[in-house]
mmCIF file of C-alpha atoms in Angstrom:
data_model
loop_
_atom_site.group_PDB
_atom_site.id
_atom_site.type_symbol
_atom_site.label_atom_id
_atom_site.label_comp_id
_atom_site.label_asym_id
_atom_site.label_seq_id
_atom_site.Cartn_x
_atom_site.Cartn_y
_atom_site.Cartn_z
ATOM 1 C CA ASP R 1 -4.089 -2.988 14.548
ATOM 2 C CA ALA R 2 -7.290 -1.002 14.244
ATOM 3 C CA LYS R 3 -10.052 -2.362 12.095
ATOM 4 C CA THR R 4 -11.717 -0.314 9.519
ATOM 5 C CA THR R 5 -15.129 -0.493 7.824
ATOM 6 C CA GLN R 6 -15.683 1.099 4.433
ATOM 7 C CA PRO R 7 -18.480 0.741 1.866
ATOM 8 C CA ASN R 8 -17.610 -1.781 -0.814
ATOM 9 C CA SER R 9 -18.409 0.592 -3.650
ATOM 10 C CA MET R 10 -19.613 4.117 -4.366
ATOM 11 C CA GLU R 11 -20.619 6.021 -7.529
ATOM 12 C CA SER R 12 -20.223 9.598 -8.417
ATOM 13 C CA ASN R 13 -20.877 11.834 -11.367
ATOM 14 C CA GLU R 14 -17.926 13.713 -12.944
ATOM 15 C CA GLU R 15 -17.265 17.092 -11.412
ATOM 16 C CA GLU R 16 -19.391 16.502 -8.418
ATOM 17 C CA PRO R 17 -18.046 16.169 -4.804
ATOM 18 C CA VAL R 18 -17.536 12.751 -3.350
ATOM 19 C CA HIS R 19 -17.521 11.845 0.333
ATOM 20 C CA LEU R 20 -15.842 8.491 1.131
ATOM 21 C CA PRO R 21 -16.553 7.415 4.694
ATOM 22 C CA CYS R 22 -14.497 5.151 6.950
ATOM 23 C CA ASN R 23 -15.179 3.834 10.440
ATOM 24 C CA HIS R 24 -12.260 3.036 12.696
ATOM 25 C CA SER R 25 -13.729 2.766 16.097
ATOM 26 C CA THR R 26 -10.801 0.834 17.610
ATOM 27 C CA ILE R 27 -8.208 3.388 16.582
ATOM 28 C CA SER R 28 -5.602 4.246 19.219
ATOM 29 C CA GLY R 29 -4.805 7.825 20.292
ATOM 30 C CA THR R 30 -1.459 7.893 18.434
ATOM 31 C CA ASP R 31 -2.553 6.367 15.175
ATOM 32 C CA TYR R 32 -2.557 8.585 12.159
ATOM 33 C CA ILE R 33 -5.344 8.106 9.590
ATOM 34 C CA HIS R 34 -3.965 7.510 6.167
ATOM 35 C CA TRP R 35 -5.823 7.304 2.784
ATOM 36 C CA TYR R 36 -4.313 5.632 -0.224
ATOM 37 C CA ARG R 37 -5.902 4.907 -3.576
ATOM 38 C CA GLN R 38 -5.107 2.340 -6.170
ATOM 39 C CA LEU R 39 -5.871 3.104 -9.807
ATOM 40 C CA PRO R 40 -6.466 0.069 -12.090
ATOM 41 C CA SER R 41 -3.286 -1.869 -12.856
ATOM 42 C CA GLN R 42 -1.113 0.428 -10.673
ATOM 43 C CA GLY R 43 0.410 0.273 -7.223
ATOM 44 C CA PRO R 44 -1.318 2.204 -4.364
ATOM 45 C CA GLU R 45 -0.595 5.932 -4.075
ATOM 46 C CA TYR R 46 -0.724 8.209 -1.073
ATOM 47 C CA VAL R 47 -3.665 10.618 -0.877
ATOM 48 C CA ILE R 48 -3.715 12.324 2.454
ATOM 49 C CA HIS R 49 -3.236 11.694 6.223
ATOM 50 C CA GLY R 50 -4.248 13.303 9.486
ATOM 51 C CA LEU R 51 -4.260 12.932 13.239
ATOM 52 C CA THR R 52 -6.991 15.071 14.757
ATOM 53 C CA SER R 53 -7.560 18.121 12.705
ATOM 54 C CA ASN R 54 -9.108 18.298 9.199
ATOM 55 C CA VAL R 55 -6.475 18.399 6.477
ATOM 56 C CA ASN R 56 -6.393 19.665 2.903
ATOM 57 C CA ASN R 57 -4.063 19.090 0.145
ATOM 58 C CA ARG R 58 -4.063 19.375 -3.654
ATOM 59 C CA MET R 59 -5.681 15.960 -4.126
ATOM 60 C CA ALA R 60 -8.347 15.901 -1.371
ATOM 61 C CA SER R 61 -9.566 16.912 2.059
ATOM 62 C CA LEU R 62 -9.825 14.747 5.125
ATOM 63 C CA ALA R 63 -12.441 15.371 7.730
ATOM 64 C CA ILE R 64 -11.844 13.518 11.031
ATOM 65 C CA ALA R 65 -14.587 13.074 13.674
ATOM 66 C CA GLU R 66 -13.989 14.683 17.006
ATOM 67 C CA ASP R 67 -13.830 11.262 18.653
ATOM 68 C CA ARG R 68 -11.586 9.993 15.911
ATOM 69 C CA LYS R 69 -13.674 6.928 15.382
ATOM 70 C CA SER R 70 -14.490 7.901 11.781
ATOM 71 C CA SER R 71 -13.206 9.935 8.958
ATOM 72 C CA THR R 72 -14.253 11.089 5.563
ATOM 73 C CA LEU R 73 -12.189 11.567 2.439
ATOM 74 C CA ILE R 74 -13.548 14.323 0.303
ATOM 75 C CA LEU R 75 -12.839 14.704 -3.353
ATOM 76 C CA HIS R 76 -14.146 18.149 -4.245
ATOM 77 C CA ARG R 77 -14.701 17.589 -7.930
ATOM 78 C CA ALA R 78 -14.430 13.985 -9.119
ATOM 79 C CA THR R 79 -12.841 13.363 -12.417
ATOM 80 C CA LEU R 80 -12.747 10.166 -14.403
ATOM 81 C CA ARG R 81 -9.087 9.726 -13.280
ATOM 82 C CA ASP R 82 -10.309 9.509 -9.662
ATOM 83 C CA ALA R 83 -11.929 6.119 -10.404
ATOM 84 C CA ALA R 84 -9.924 3.821 -8.070
ATOM 85 C CA VAL R 85 -10.038 1.691 -4.922
ATOM 86 C CA TYR R 86 -9.753 4.013 -1.913
ATOM 87 C CA TYR R 87 -8.208 2.554 1.315
ATOM 88 C CA CYS R 88 -8.513 4.071 4.790
ATOM 89 C CA ILE R 89 -5.640 2.935 7.020
ATOM 90 C CA PRO R 90 -5.010 3.767 10.656
ATOM 91 C CA ARG R 91 -1.279 3.597 11.151
ATOM 92 C CA GLY R 92 0.439 3.096 14.438
ATOM 93 C CA SER R 93 3.351 5.296 15.381
ATOM 94 C CA ASN R 94 5.649 2.397 16.032
ATOM 95 C CA THR R 95 5.066 0.493 12.776
ATOM 96 C CA GLY R 96 6.034 1.392 9.223
ATOM 97 C CA LYS R 97 3.705 -1.196 7.623
ATOM 98 C CA LEU R 98 0.322 -0.387 6.036
ATOM 99 C CA ILE R 99 -2.584 -2.672 6.806
ATOM 100 C CA PHE R 100 -4.961 -2.476 3.880
ATOM 101 C CA GLY R 101 -8.581 -3.541 4.161
ATOM 102 C CA GLN R 102 -10.924 -4.126 1.262
ATOM 103 C CA GLY R 103 -11.357 -0.444 0.441
ATOM 104 C CA THR R 104 -14.070 1.323 -1.395
ATOM 105 C CA THR R 105 -14.318 1.080 -5.220
ATOM 106 C CA LEU R 106 -15.240 4.460 -6.560
ATOM 107 C CA GLN R 107 -16.814 4.636 -9.965
ATOM 108 C CA VAL R 108 -17.081 8.099 -11.666
ATOM 109 C CA LYS R 109 -19.582 8.442 -14.356
ATOM 110 C CA PRO R 110 -19.195 11.017 -17.191
ATOM 111 C CA ASP V 1 6.113 7.146 -12.146
ATOM 112 C CA THR V 2 6.791 7.332 -8.377
ATOM 113 C CA GLY V 3 10.449 6.702 -8.695
ATOM 114 C CA VAL V 4 10.260 3.137 -7.305
ATOM 115 C CA SER V 5 10.988 0.580 -9.983
ATOM 116 C CA GLN V 6 10.427 -3.131 -9.987
ATOM 117 C CA ASP V 7 11.811 -5.818 -12.298
ATOM 118 C CA PRO V 8 10.466 -7.844 -13.971
ATOM 119 C CA ARG V 9 6.956 -6.469 -14.476
ATOM 120 C CA HIS V 10 5.528 -9.951 -15.268
ATOM 121 C CA LYS V 11 6.790 -13.450 -14.540
ATOM 122 C CA ILE V 12 5.348 -16.704 -15.616
ATOM 123 C CA THR V 13 6.913 -19.786 -14.061
ATOM 124 C CA LYS V 14 6.099 -23.459 -13.521
ATOM 125 C CA ARG V 15 5.300 -24.850 -10.136
ATOM 126 C CA GLY V 16 8.328 -25.793 -8.301
ATOM 127 C CA GLN V 17 10.727 -23.275 -9.864
ATOM 128 C CA ASN V 18 12.502 -20.524 -8.031
ATOM 129 C CA VAL V 19 11.894 -16.838 -8.893
ATOM 130 C CA THR V 20 13.508 -13.608 -7.824
ATOM 131 C CA PHE V 21 12.169 -10.075 -7.982
ATOM 132 C CA ARG V 22 14.041 -6.854 -7.670
ATOM 133 C CA CYS V 23 12.918 -3.526 -6.314
ATOM 134 C CA ASP V 24 14.841 -0.233 -6.600
ATOM 135 C CA PRO V 25 13.517 2.344 -4.131
ATOM 136 C CA ILE V 26 13.797 6.053 -4.322
ATOM 137 C CA SER V 27 17.496 6.715 -3.561
ATOM 138 C CA GLU V 28 17.273 8.637 -0.301
ATOM 139 C CA HIS V 29 14.612 6.343 1.222
ATOM 140 C CA ASN V 30 15.903 4.254 4.073
ATOM 141 C CA ARG V 31 12.733 2.158 4.446
ATOM 142 C CA LEU V 32 11.729 -0.512 1.920
ATOM 143 C CA TYR V 33 8.545 -2.639 2.076
ATOM 144 C CA TRP V 34 7.215 -5.705 0.307
ATOM 145 C CA TYR V 35 3.547 -6.390 -0.117
ATOM 146 C CA ARG V 36 1.518 -9.100 -1.915
ATOM 147 C CA GLN V 37 -1.869 -8.502 -3.607
ATOM 148 C CA THR V 38 -4.217 -11.107 -4.916
ATOM 149 C CA LEU V 39 -7.147 -10.370 -7.187
ATOM 150 C CA GLY V 40 -9.935 -8.425 -5.525
ATOM 151 C CA GLN V 41 -7.999 -7.950 -2.276
ATOM 152 C CA GLY V 42 -6.072 -5.116 -0.744
ATOM 153 C CA PRO V 43 -2.318 -5.439 -0.517
ATOM 154 C CA GLU V 44 -0.902 -7.648 2.347
ATOM 155 C CA PHE V 45 2.271 -6.709 4.181
ATOM 156 C CA LEU V 46 5.139 -9.197 3.857
ATOM 157 C CA THR V 47 8.260 -7.678 5.230
ATOM 158 C CA TYR V 48 10.194 -4.446 5.545
ATOM 159 C CA PHE V 49 13.776 -3.170 5.902
ATOM 160 C CA GLN V 50 15.223 -0.162 7.428
ATOM 161 C CA ASN V 51 18.535 0.281 5.589
ATOM 162 C CA GLU V 52 19.921 -3.211 5.291
ATOM 163 C CA ALA V 53 18.184 -4.550 8.417
ATOM 164 C CA GLN V 54 15.128 -6.665 8.005
ATOM 165 C CA LEU V 55 12.951 -5.430 10.873
ATOM 166 C CA GLU V 56 9.713 -7.393 10.563
ATOM 167 C CA LYS V 57 8.395 -10.361 8.612
ATOM 168 C CA SER V 58 4.731 -11.261 8.338
ATOM 169 C CA ARG V 59 3.516 -14.706 9.252
ATOM 170 C CA LEU V 60 2.425 -14.817 5.615
ATOM 171 C CA LEU V 61 6.127 -15.098 4.720
ATOM 172 C CA SER V 62 6.786 -18.782 4.711
ATOM 173 C CA ASP V 63 10.239 -20.364 4.753
ATOM 174 C CA ARG V 64 10.117 -20.490 0.914
ATOM 175 C CA PHE V 65 10.297 -16.738 0.822
ATOM 176 C CA SER V 66 13.444 -14.752 1.513
ATOM 177 C CA ALA V 67 14.136 -11.021 1.092
ATOM 178 C CA GLU V 68 17.452 -9.175 1.166
ATOM 179 C CA ARG V 69 18.494 -5.576 0.964
ATOM 180 C CA PRO V 70 22.323 -5.625 0.716
ATOM 181 C CA LYS V 71 23.922 -2.283 1.394
ATOM 182 C CA GLY V 72 20.543 -0.733 2.051
ATOM 183 C CA SER V 73 19.905 0.052 -1.561
ATOM 184 C CA PHE V 74 17.908 -2.276 -3.861
ATOM 185 C CA SER V 75 16.073 -5.361 -2.509
ATOM 186 C CA THR V 76 15.319 -8.801 -3.799
ATOM 187 C CA LEU V 77 12.496 -11.045 -2.928
ATOM 188 C CA GLU V 78 13.004 -14.765 -3.736
ATOM 189 C CA ILE V 79 10.354 -17.461 -3.734
ATOM 190 C CA GLN V 80 11.679 -21.068 -3.755
ATOM 191 C CA ARG V 81 9.651 -23.942 -5.030
ATOM 192 C CA THR V 82 6.811 -21.811 -6.211
ATOM 193 C CA GLU V 83 3.341 -23.006 -5.687
ATOM 194 C CA GLN V 84 0.096 -21.953 -7.542
ATOM 195 C CA GLY V 85 -0.990 -20.105 -4.447
ATOM 196 C CA ASP V 86 1.979 -17.761 -4.843
ATOM 197 C CA SER V 87 0.342 -16.261 -7.975
ATOM 198 C CA ALA V 88 -0.153 -12.578 -7.094
ATOM 199 C CA MET V 89 1.080 -9.046 -7.654
ATOM 200 C CA TYR V 90 4.181 -8.349 -5.560
ATOM 201 C CA LEU V 91 4.518 -4.710 -4.666
ATOM 202 C CA CYS V 92 7.469 -2.814 -3.338
ATOM 203 C CA ALA V 93 7.259 0.531 -1.613
ATOM 204 C CA SER V 94 9.806 2.852 -0.007
ATOM 205 C CA SER V 95 9.652 5.732 2.378
ATOM 206 C CA ARG V 96 12.127 8.331 3.702
ATOM 207 C CA MET V 97 11.779 7.876 7.343
ATOM 208 C CA TRP V 98 10.105 5.613 9.912
ATOM 209 C CA ARG V 99 7.520 7.959 11.480
ATOM 210 C CA SER V 100 3.898 6.759 11.004
ATOM 211 C CA TYR V 101 2.925 9.784 8.960
ATOM 212 C CA ASN V 102 5.500 9.342 6.279
ATOM 213 C CA GLU V 103 3.976 8.320 3.021
ATOM 214 C CA GLN V 104 5.029 5.259 1.181
ATOM 215 C CA PHE V 105 5.742 5.377 -2.548
ATOM 216 C CA PHE V 106 4.789 2.190 -4.451
ATOM 217 C CA GLY V 107 6.316 0.665 -7.468
ATOM 218 C CA PRO V 108 4.233 -0.728 -10.353
ATOM 219 C CA GLY V 109 4.472 -4.285 -9.046
ATOM 220 C CA THR V 110 5.568 -7.604 -10.371
ATOM 221 C CA ARG V 111 2.822 -9.931 -11.453
ATOM 222 C CA LEU V 112 3.633 -13.552 -10.853
ATOM 223 C CA THR V 113 1.777 -16.428 -12.435
ATOM 224 C CA VAL V 114 2.539 -19.945 -11.400
ATOM 225 C CA LEU V 115 1.399 -22.623 -13.799
#
């Protein structure tokens, strides 16, 4: 399983963009990069995933480095509801399980 | 609400007692996962099912833990002879298919406290 490194915590102001980095230098060529987040007192929820190309959805954007050893989750305009723990998870093609690390705790200030 | 439900939401038990948790996945999802999360840590994988077959169990899952998914629908996780170290949030998730890009939908969890 690929190891990930994420900052323990980050802060943002409401309505400003947030860039959450993740290093996954041991990722294999077939691993997808998934991002989940966990709001307080809730189960994790899917945010976005990608393989090689940058990806956008209604929640966020995912920028993947060309060598795939790092990625960045981008929240374009942070809201108070985005305060959560964000997990970056390389996920192998032959396994269904998610291997969570410590994640990044994002605080959003009004 | 993701569509995955878990029951009970909270369970307090005394050390040595047996407990059972239930998870109802989204109906058309054939994969079901169990995770455990302790305070301040990310969830840890315990086991998963594809339909009724249990395909993988973590080494974290001691002999006191057993999971079933009869008929490939709901699942139960039983802990026998509970210990204080079993206190945690037990999370269930389901997904439609097995491919590595399919998202998992998590339930709200069952919080277990062992006194």
